XYZ file of C-alpha atoms in Angstrom:
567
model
C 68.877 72.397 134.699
C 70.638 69.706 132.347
C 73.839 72.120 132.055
C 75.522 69.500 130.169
C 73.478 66.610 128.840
C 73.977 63.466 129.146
C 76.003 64.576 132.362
C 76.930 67.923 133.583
C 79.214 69.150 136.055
C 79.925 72.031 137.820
C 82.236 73.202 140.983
C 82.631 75.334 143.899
C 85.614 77.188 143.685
C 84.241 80.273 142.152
C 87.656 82.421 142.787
C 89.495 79.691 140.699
C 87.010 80.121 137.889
C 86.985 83.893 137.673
C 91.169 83.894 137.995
C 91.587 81.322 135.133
C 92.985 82.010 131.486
C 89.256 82.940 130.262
C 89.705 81.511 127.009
C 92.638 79.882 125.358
C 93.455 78.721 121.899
C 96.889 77.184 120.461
C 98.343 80.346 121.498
C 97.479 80.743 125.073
C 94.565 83.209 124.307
C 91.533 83.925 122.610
C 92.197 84.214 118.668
C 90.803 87.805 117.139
C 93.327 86.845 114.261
C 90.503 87.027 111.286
C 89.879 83.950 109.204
C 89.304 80.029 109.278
C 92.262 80.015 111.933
C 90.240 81.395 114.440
C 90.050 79.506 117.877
C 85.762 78.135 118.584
C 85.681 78.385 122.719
C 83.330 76.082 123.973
C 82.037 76.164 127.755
C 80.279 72.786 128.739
C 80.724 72.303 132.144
C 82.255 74.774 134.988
C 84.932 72.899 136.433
C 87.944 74.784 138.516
C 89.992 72.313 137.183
C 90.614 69.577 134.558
C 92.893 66.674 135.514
C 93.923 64.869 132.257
C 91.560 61.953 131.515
C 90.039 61.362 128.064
C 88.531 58.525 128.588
C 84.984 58.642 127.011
C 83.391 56.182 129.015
C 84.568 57.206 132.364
C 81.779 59.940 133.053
C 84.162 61.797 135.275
C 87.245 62.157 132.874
C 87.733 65.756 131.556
C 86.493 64.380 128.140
C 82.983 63.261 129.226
C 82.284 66.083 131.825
C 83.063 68.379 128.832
C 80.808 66.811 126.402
C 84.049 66.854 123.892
C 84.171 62.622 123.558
C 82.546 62.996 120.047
C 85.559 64.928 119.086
C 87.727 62.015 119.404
C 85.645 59.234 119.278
C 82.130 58.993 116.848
C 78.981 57.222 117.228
C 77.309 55.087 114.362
C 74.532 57.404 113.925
C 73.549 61.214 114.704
C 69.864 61.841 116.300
C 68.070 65.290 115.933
C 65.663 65.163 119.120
C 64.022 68.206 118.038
C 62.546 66.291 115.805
C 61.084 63.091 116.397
C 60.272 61.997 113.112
C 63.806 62.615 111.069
C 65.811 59.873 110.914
C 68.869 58.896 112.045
C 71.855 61.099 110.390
C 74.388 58.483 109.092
C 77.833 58.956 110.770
C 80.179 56.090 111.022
C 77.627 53.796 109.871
C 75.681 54.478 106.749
C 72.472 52.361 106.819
C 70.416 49.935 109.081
C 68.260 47.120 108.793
C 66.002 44.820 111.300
C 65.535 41.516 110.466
C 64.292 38.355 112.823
C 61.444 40.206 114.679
C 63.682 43.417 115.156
C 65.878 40.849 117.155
C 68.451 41.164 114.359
C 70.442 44.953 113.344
C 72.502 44.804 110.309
C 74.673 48.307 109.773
C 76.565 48.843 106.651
C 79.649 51.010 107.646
C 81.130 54.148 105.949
C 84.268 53.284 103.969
C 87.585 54.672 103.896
C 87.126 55.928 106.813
C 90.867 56.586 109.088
C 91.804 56.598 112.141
C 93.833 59.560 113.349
C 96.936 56.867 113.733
C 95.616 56.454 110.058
C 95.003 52.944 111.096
C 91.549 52.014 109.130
C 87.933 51.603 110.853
C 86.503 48.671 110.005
C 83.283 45.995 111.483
C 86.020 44.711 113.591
C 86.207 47.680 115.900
C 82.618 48.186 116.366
C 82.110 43.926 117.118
C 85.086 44.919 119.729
C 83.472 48.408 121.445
C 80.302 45.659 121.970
C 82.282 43.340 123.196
C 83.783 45.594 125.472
C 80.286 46.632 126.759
C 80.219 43.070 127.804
C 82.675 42.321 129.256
C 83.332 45.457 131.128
C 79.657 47.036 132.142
C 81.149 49.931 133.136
C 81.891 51.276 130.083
C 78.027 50.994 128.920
C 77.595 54.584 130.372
C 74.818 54.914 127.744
C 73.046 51.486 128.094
C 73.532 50.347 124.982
C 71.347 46.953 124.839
C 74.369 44.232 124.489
C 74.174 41.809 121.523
C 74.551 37.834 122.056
C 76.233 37.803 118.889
C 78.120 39.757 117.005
C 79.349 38.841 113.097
C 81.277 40.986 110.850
C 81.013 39.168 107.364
C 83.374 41.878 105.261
C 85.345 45.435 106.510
C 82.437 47.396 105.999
C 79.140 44.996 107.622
C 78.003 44.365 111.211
C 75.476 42.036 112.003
C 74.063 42.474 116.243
C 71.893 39.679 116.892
C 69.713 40.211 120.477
C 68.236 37.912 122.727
C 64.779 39.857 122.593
C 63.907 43.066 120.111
C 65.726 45.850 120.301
C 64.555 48.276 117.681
C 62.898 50.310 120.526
C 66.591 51.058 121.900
C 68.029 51.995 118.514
C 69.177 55.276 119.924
C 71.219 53.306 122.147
C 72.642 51.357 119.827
C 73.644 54.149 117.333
C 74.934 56.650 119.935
C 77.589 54.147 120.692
C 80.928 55.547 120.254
C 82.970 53.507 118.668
C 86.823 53.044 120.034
C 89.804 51.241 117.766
C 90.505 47.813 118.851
C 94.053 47.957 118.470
C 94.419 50.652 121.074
C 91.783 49.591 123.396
C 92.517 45.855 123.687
C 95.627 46.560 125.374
C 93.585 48.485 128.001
C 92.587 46.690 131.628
C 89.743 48.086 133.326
C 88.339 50.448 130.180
C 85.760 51.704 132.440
C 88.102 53.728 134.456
C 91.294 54.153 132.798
C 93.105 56.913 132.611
C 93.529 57.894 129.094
C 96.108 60.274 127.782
C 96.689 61.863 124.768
C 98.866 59.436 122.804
C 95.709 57.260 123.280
C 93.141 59.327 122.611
C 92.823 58.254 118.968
C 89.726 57.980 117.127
C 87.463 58.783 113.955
C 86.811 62.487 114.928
C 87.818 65.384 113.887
C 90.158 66.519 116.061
C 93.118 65.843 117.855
C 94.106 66.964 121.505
C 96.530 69.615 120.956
C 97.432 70.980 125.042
C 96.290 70.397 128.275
C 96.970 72.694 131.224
C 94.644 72.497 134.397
C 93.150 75.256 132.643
C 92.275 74.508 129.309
C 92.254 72.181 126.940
C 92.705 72.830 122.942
C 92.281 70.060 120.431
C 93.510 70.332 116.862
C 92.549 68.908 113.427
C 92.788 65.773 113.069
C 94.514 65.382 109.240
C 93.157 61.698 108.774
C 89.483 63.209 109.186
C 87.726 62.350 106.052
C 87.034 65.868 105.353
C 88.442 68.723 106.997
C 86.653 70.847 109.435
C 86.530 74.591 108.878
C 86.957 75.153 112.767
C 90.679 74.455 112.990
C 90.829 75.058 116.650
C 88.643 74.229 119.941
C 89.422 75.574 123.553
C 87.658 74.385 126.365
C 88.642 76.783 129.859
C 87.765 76.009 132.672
C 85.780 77.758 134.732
C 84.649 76.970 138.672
C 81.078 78.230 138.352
C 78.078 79.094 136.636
C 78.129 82.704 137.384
C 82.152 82.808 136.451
C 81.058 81.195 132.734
C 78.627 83.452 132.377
C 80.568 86.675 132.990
C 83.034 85.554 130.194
C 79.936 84.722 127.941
C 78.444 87.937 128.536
C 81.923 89.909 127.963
C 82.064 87.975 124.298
C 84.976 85.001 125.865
C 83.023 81.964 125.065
C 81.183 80.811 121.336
C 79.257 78.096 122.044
C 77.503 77.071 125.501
C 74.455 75.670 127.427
C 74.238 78.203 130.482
C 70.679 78.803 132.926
C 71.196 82.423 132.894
C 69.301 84.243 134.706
C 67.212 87.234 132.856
C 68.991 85.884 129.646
C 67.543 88.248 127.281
C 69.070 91.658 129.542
C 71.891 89.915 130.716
C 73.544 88.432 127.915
C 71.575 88.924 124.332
C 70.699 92.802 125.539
C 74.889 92.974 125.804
C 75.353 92.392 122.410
C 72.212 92.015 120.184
C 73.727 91.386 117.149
C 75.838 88.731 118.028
C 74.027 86.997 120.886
C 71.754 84.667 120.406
C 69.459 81.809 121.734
C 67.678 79.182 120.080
C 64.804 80.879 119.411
C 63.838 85.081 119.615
C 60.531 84.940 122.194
C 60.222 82.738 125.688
C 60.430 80.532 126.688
C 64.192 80.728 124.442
C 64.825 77.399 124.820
C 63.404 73.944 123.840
C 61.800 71.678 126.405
C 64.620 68.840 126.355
C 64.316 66.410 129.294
C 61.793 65.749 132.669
C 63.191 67.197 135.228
C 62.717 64.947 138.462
C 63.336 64.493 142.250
C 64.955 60.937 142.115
C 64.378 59.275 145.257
C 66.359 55.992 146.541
C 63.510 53.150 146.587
C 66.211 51.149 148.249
C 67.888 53.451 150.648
C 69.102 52.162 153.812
C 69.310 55.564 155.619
C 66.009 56.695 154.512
C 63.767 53.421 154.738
C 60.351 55.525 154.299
C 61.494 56.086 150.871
C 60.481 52.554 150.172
C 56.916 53.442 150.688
C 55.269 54.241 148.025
C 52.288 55.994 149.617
C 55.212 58.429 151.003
C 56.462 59.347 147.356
C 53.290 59.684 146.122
C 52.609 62.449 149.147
C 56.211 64.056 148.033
C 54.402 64.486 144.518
C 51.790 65.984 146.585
C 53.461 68.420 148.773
C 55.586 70.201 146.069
C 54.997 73.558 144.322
C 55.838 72.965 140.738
C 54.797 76.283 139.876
C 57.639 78.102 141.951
C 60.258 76.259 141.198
C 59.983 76.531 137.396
C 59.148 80.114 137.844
C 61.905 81.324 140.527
C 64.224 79.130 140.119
C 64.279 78.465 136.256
C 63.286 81.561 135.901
C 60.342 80.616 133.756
C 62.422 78.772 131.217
C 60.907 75.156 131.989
C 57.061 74.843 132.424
C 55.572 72.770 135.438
C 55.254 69.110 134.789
C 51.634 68.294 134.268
C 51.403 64.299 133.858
C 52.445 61.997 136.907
C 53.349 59.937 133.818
C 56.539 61.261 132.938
C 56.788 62.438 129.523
C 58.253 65.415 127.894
C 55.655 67.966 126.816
C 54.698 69.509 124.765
C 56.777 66.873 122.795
C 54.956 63.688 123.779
C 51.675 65.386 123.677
C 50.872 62.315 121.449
C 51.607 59.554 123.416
C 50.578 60.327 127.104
C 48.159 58.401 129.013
C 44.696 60.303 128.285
C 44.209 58.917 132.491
C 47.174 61.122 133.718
C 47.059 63.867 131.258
C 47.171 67.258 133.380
C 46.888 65.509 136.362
C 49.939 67.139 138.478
C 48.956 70.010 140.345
C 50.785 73.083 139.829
C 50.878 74.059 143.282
C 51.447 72.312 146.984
C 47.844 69.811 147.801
C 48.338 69.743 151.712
C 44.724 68.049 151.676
C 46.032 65.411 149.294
C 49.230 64.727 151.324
C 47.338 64.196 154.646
C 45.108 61.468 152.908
C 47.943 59.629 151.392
C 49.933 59.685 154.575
C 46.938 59.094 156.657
C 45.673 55.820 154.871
C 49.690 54.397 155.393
C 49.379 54.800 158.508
C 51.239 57.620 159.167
C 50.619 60.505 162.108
C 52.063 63.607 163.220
C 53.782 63.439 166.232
C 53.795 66.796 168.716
C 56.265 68.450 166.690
C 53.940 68.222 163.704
C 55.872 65.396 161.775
C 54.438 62.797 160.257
C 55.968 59.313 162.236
C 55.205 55.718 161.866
C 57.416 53.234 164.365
C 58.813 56.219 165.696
C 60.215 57.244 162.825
C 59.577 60.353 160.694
C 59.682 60.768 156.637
C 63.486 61.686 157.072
C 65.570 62.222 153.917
C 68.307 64.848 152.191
C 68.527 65.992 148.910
C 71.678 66.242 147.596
C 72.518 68.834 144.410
C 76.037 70.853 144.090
C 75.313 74.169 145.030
C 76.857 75.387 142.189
C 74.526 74.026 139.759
C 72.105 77.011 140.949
C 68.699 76.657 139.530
C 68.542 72.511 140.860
C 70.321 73.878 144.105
C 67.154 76.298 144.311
C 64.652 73.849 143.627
C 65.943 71.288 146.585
C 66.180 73.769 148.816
C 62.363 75.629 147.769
C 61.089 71.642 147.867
C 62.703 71.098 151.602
C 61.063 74.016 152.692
C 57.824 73.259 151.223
C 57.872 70.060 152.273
C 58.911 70.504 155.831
C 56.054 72.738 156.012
C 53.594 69.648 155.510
C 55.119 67.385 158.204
C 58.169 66.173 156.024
C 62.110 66.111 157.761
C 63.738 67.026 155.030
C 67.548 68.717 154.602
C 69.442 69.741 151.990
C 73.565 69.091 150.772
C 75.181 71.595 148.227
C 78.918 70.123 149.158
C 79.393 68.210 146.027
C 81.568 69.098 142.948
C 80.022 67.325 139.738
C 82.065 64.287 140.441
C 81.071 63.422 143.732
C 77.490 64.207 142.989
C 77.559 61.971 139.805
C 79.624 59.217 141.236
C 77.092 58.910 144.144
C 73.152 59.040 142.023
C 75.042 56.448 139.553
C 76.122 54.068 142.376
C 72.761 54.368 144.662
C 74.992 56.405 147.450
C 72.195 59.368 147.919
C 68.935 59.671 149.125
C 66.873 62.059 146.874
C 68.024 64.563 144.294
C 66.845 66.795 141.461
C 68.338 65.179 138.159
C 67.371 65.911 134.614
C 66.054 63.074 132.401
C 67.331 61.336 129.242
C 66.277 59.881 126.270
C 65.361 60.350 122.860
C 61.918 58.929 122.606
C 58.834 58.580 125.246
C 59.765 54.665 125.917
C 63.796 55.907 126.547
C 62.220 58.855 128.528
C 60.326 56.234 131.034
C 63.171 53.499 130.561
C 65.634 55.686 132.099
C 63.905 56.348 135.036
C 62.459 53.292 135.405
C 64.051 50.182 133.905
C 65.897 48.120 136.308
C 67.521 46.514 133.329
C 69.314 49.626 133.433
C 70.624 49.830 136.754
C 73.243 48.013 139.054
C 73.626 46.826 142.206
C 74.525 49.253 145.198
C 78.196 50.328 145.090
C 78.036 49.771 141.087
C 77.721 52.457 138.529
C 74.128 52.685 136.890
C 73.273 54.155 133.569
C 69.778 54.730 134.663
C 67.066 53.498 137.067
C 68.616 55.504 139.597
C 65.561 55.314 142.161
C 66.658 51.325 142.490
C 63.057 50.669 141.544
C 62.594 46.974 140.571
C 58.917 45.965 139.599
C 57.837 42.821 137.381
C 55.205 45.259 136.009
C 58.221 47.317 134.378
C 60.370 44.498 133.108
C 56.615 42.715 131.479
C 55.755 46.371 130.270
C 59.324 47.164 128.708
C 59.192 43.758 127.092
C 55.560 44.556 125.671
C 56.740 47.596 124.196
C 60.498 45.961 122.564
C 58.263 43.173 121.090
C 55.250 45.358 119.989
C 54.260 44.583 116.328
C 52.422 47.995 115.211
C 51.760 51.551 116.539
C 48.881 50.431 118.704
C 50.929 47.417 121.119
C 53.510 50.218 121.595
C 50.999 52.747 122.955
C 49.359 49.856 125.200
C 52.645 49.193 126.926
C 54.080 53.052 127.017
C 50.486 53.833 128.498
C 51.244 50.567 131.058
C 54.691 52.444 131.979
C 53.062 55.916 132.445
C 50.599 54.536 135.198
C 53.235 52.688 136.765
C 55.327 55.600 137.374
C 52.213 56.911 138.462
C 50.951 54.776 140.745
C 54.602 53.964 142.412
C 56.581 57.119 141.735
C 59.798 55.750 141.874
C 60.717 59.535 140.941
C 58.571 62.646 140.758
C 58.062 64.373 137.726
C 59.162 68.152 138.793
C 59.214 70.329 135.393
C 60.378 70.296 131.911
C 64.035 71.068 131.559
C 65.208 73.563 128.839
C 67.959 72.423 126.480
C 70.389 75.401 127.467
C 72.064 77.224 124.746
C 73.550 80.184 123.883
C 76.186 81.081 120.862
C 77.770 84.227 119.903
C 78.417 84.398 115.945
C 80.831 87.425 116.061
C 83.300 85.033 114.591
C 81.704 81.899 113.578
C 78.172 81.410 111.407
C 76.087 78.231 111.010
C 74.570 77.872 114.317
C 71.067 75.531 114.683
C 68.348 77.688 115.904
C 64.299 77.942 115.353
C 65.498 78.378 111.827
C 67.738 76.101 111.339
C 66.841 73.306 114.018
C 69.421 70.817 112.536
C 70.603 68.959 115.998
C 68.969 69.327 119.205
C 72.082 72.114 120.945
C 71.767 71.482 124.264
C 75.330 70.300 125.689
C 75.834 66.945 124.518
C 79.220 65.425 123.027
C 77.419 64.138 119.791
C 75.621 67.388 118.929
C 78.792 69.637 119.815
C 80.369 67.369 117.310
C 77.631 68.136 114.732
C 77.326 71.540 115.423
C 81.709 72.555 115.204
C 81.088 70.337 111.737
C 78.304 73.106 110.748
C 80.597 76.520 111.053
C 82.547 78.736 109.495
C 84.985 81.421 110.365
C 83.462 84.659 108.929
C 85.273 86.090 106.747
């Protein structure tokens, strides 16, 4: 369940979330004033509490859990991932171009653009937000690739030069948001400041208006180059899935990316005129992301992990089928290749060896050979044991987040059942739970995927390039799994001259993941999202697929851009 996109978050404290101010604008509630001064509540992530951080590349601060950084702060480009063959929207930057083997990006910035201290963006602040990357890796939450060089010949040109091609990670590259050097160079430690309002300045459209525990409004920002229709933006905060949902359902909330249960009864049958999903029949919602159980290749309390026979057995021993029918309510499909990709959207690209190769359902037969050839018996109790030890791991998913909380405790059961020792842990809040999967501190645990192409999709799970050492925050690669094979495959595909040398190496990556399973393709995630146009019209939908609206800051950003107050 990717509740919130590039990072979601949720919470325990349900009586917190159903006793706070449901919705807040400027005014302390809900606007039904008619016309464009009407408040747009947005619910990204249930939180029963905000503590004041707007730091965009701390992925804990109330600004990132929120998916609201791309009010504040822009990227270079905008990417529709709905559809695979529009290009990049131009945002802060207006135009690209690879030169030197696609080992050389020059951008050619937007000009006149402000701002909000009305202090003008120019090449200088993007050569400094890379430079930052560099020098501080923990503010490359997105794993941007990092430039060797970086020249800026006029106010309104970049030039990145790489070390090796990059043009395969030009998502990363224009996602980057982009922070003004002359607040940000007086800032130690960027990756885990604490920022605060008077510095929360950037290109965006808004401004951060008031903060209470509670919610959070931003404002219009007046040095935006052209003003936004939506003069207002609450984000409440709300403990839990169920307490966002109520205020959804009782018309509290605009714009959202909630796994409701029985969606169509329990919140479009409330109001059909007003709410709405992304598209009229099921499965409502886009396939976004591969949903899989992430499991620590290089966990010290859970050695067996290591084994690759043993997560290939895992792969085995789980019933796909259930948990995308009972606990996502039949709003993801089953995965169906052991190589990783999104379908139906890769359909193109996967390995014709692994196509349909998952099994929808539990192969007990199939487990007992894997284990069996490893070496690997059941002791009396029925467990499977090698050196006296059995396959002995915990999966760790808030128990708030309740569709993922579902599926870890389904697979423990099913898995247990085949000679497995497997537990469960629901006592995280989103920051805990984040904070330990980005720093290698967890075992195994259901996590949605990323990426806006098939070789980001398999990079992100498997390129050790993007992970870090124990203790250190990762932006991917979260299974620890470090393989020659990858890094040689990965550098096929970033130096692959045509069409046909990028298939070779994505198909080389497919039967990798495979073959060693570093994490096990589960089902594929739907991009949550529901809106309620009572007061606001211009929403993306199967119409109108404009930006892919599953909660992400960049498309929230795109999407407040796109409405109007009705009348």
């Amino acid at each position: 369940m990717r509740r919130s996109t590039l990072l979601r978050a949720l919470a325990l404290v349900a009586a917190v979330g159903l006793g706070a101010t449901a919705c807040t604008d400027a005014g302390g509630s809900k606007s039904t004033d008619a016309g464009a001064d009407r408040t747009l509540v947005v619910e990204s992530t249930p939180m029963p509490s905000f503590t004041e951080n707007y730091n965009p590349f701390d992925g804990n601060s109330f600004i990132s859990a929120q998916n609201a950084r791309s009010l504040v702060f822009e990227p270079l480009f905008q990417f529709n991932t709905l559809k695979a063959d529009q290009p990049p929207i131009p945002w802060l930057a207006k135009s690209f171009a690879w030169s030197d083997g696609n080992r050389t990006l020059t951008l050619a910035l937007q000009s006149g653009i402000n701002f909000s201290d009305g202090k003008p963006f120019t090449s200088e602040d993007v050569k400094f937000t890379f430079e930052m990357l560099k020098a501080d890796p923990a503010t490359n939450t997105g794993g941007a690739p990092l430039p060797s060089s970086i020249a800026t010949p006029d106010a309104t040109t970049v030039v990145l030069t790489f070390d090796s091609p990059q043009k395969a990670n030009f998502i990363g590259i224009g996602n980057q948001l982009i922070v003004p050097e002359h607040i940000w160079s007086t800032i130690s430690s960027p990756g885990n400041a604490v920022i605060k309002a008077d510095q929360a300045i950037g290109t965006g459209p808004y401004l951060v208006d008031k903060f209470t525990a509670q919610n959070v409004t931003f404002k219009v920002n007046p040095a935006f180059r052209e003003k936004p229709k939506v003069q207002h933006v609450s984000f409440p905060a709300y403990a839990t899935n169920d307490a966002a949902t109520l205020a959804l359902n009782n018309g509290e909330i605009d714009l959202t990316g909630n796994n409701i249960t029985n969606v169509q009864n329990t919140f479009v049958g409330k109001d059909p005129e007003h709410h709405h999903l992304f598209q009229a029949t099921a499965p409502y919602f886009p396939a976004s992301n591969t949903v899989s159980l992430m499991l620590n290749n290089k966990s010290t309390t859970s050695p067996a992990l290591a084994d690759p026979a043993v997560r290939r057995a895992i792969s085995a021993g789980l019933n796909r089928r259930a948990y995308a029918s009972q606990c996502e309510t039949d709003y993801a499909r089953p995965a169906t290749s052991s190589g990783g990709l999104l379908l139906p959207a890769d359909q193109a690209m996967v390995n014709p060896a692994l196509a349909n190769d998952l099994k929808p359902d539990a192969d007990a037969a199939q487990v007992d050979a894997l284990l069996g050839a490893a070496g690997w018996t059941k002791d009396g109790g029925g467990k499977w044991t090698r050196d006296g030890k059995t396959i002995k791991f915990t999966v760790i998913d808030p128990n708030s987040f309740s569709d993922y909380w579902c599926t870890a405790q389904a697979m423990a059961k099913d898995l247990n059942a085949l000679g497995f020792d497997v537990s469960t842990n629901g006592a995280f809040d989103f920051n805990s739970w984040n904070t330990a999967i980005t720093t290698g501190n967890y075992e195994a645990a259901v996590h949605w995927g990323q990426g806006g192409t098939p070789f980001q999709r398999l990079q992100y799970v498997l390129d050790p390039g993007m992970g870090a050492e124990a203790g250190q925050v990762a932006a991917g690669d979260f299974s620890k799994y470090d393989s020659p094979k990858v890094r040689d495959a990965v550098k096929a595909f970033q130096n692959a001259g045509d069409a046909d040398a990028e298939k070779t190496a994505l198909n080389t990556l497919q039967q990798i993941m495979s073959d060693d399973v570093p994490a096990v393709p589960v089902f594929y995630g739907a991009a949550w999202y529901e809106y309620n146009d009572t007061d606001f019209t211009g929403w993306p939908n199967e119409n109108d697929p404009y930006i892919n609206p599953s909660p992400n800051s960049q498309a929230y950003e795109y999407i407040i851009l796109h409405l109007s107050p009705r009348d």
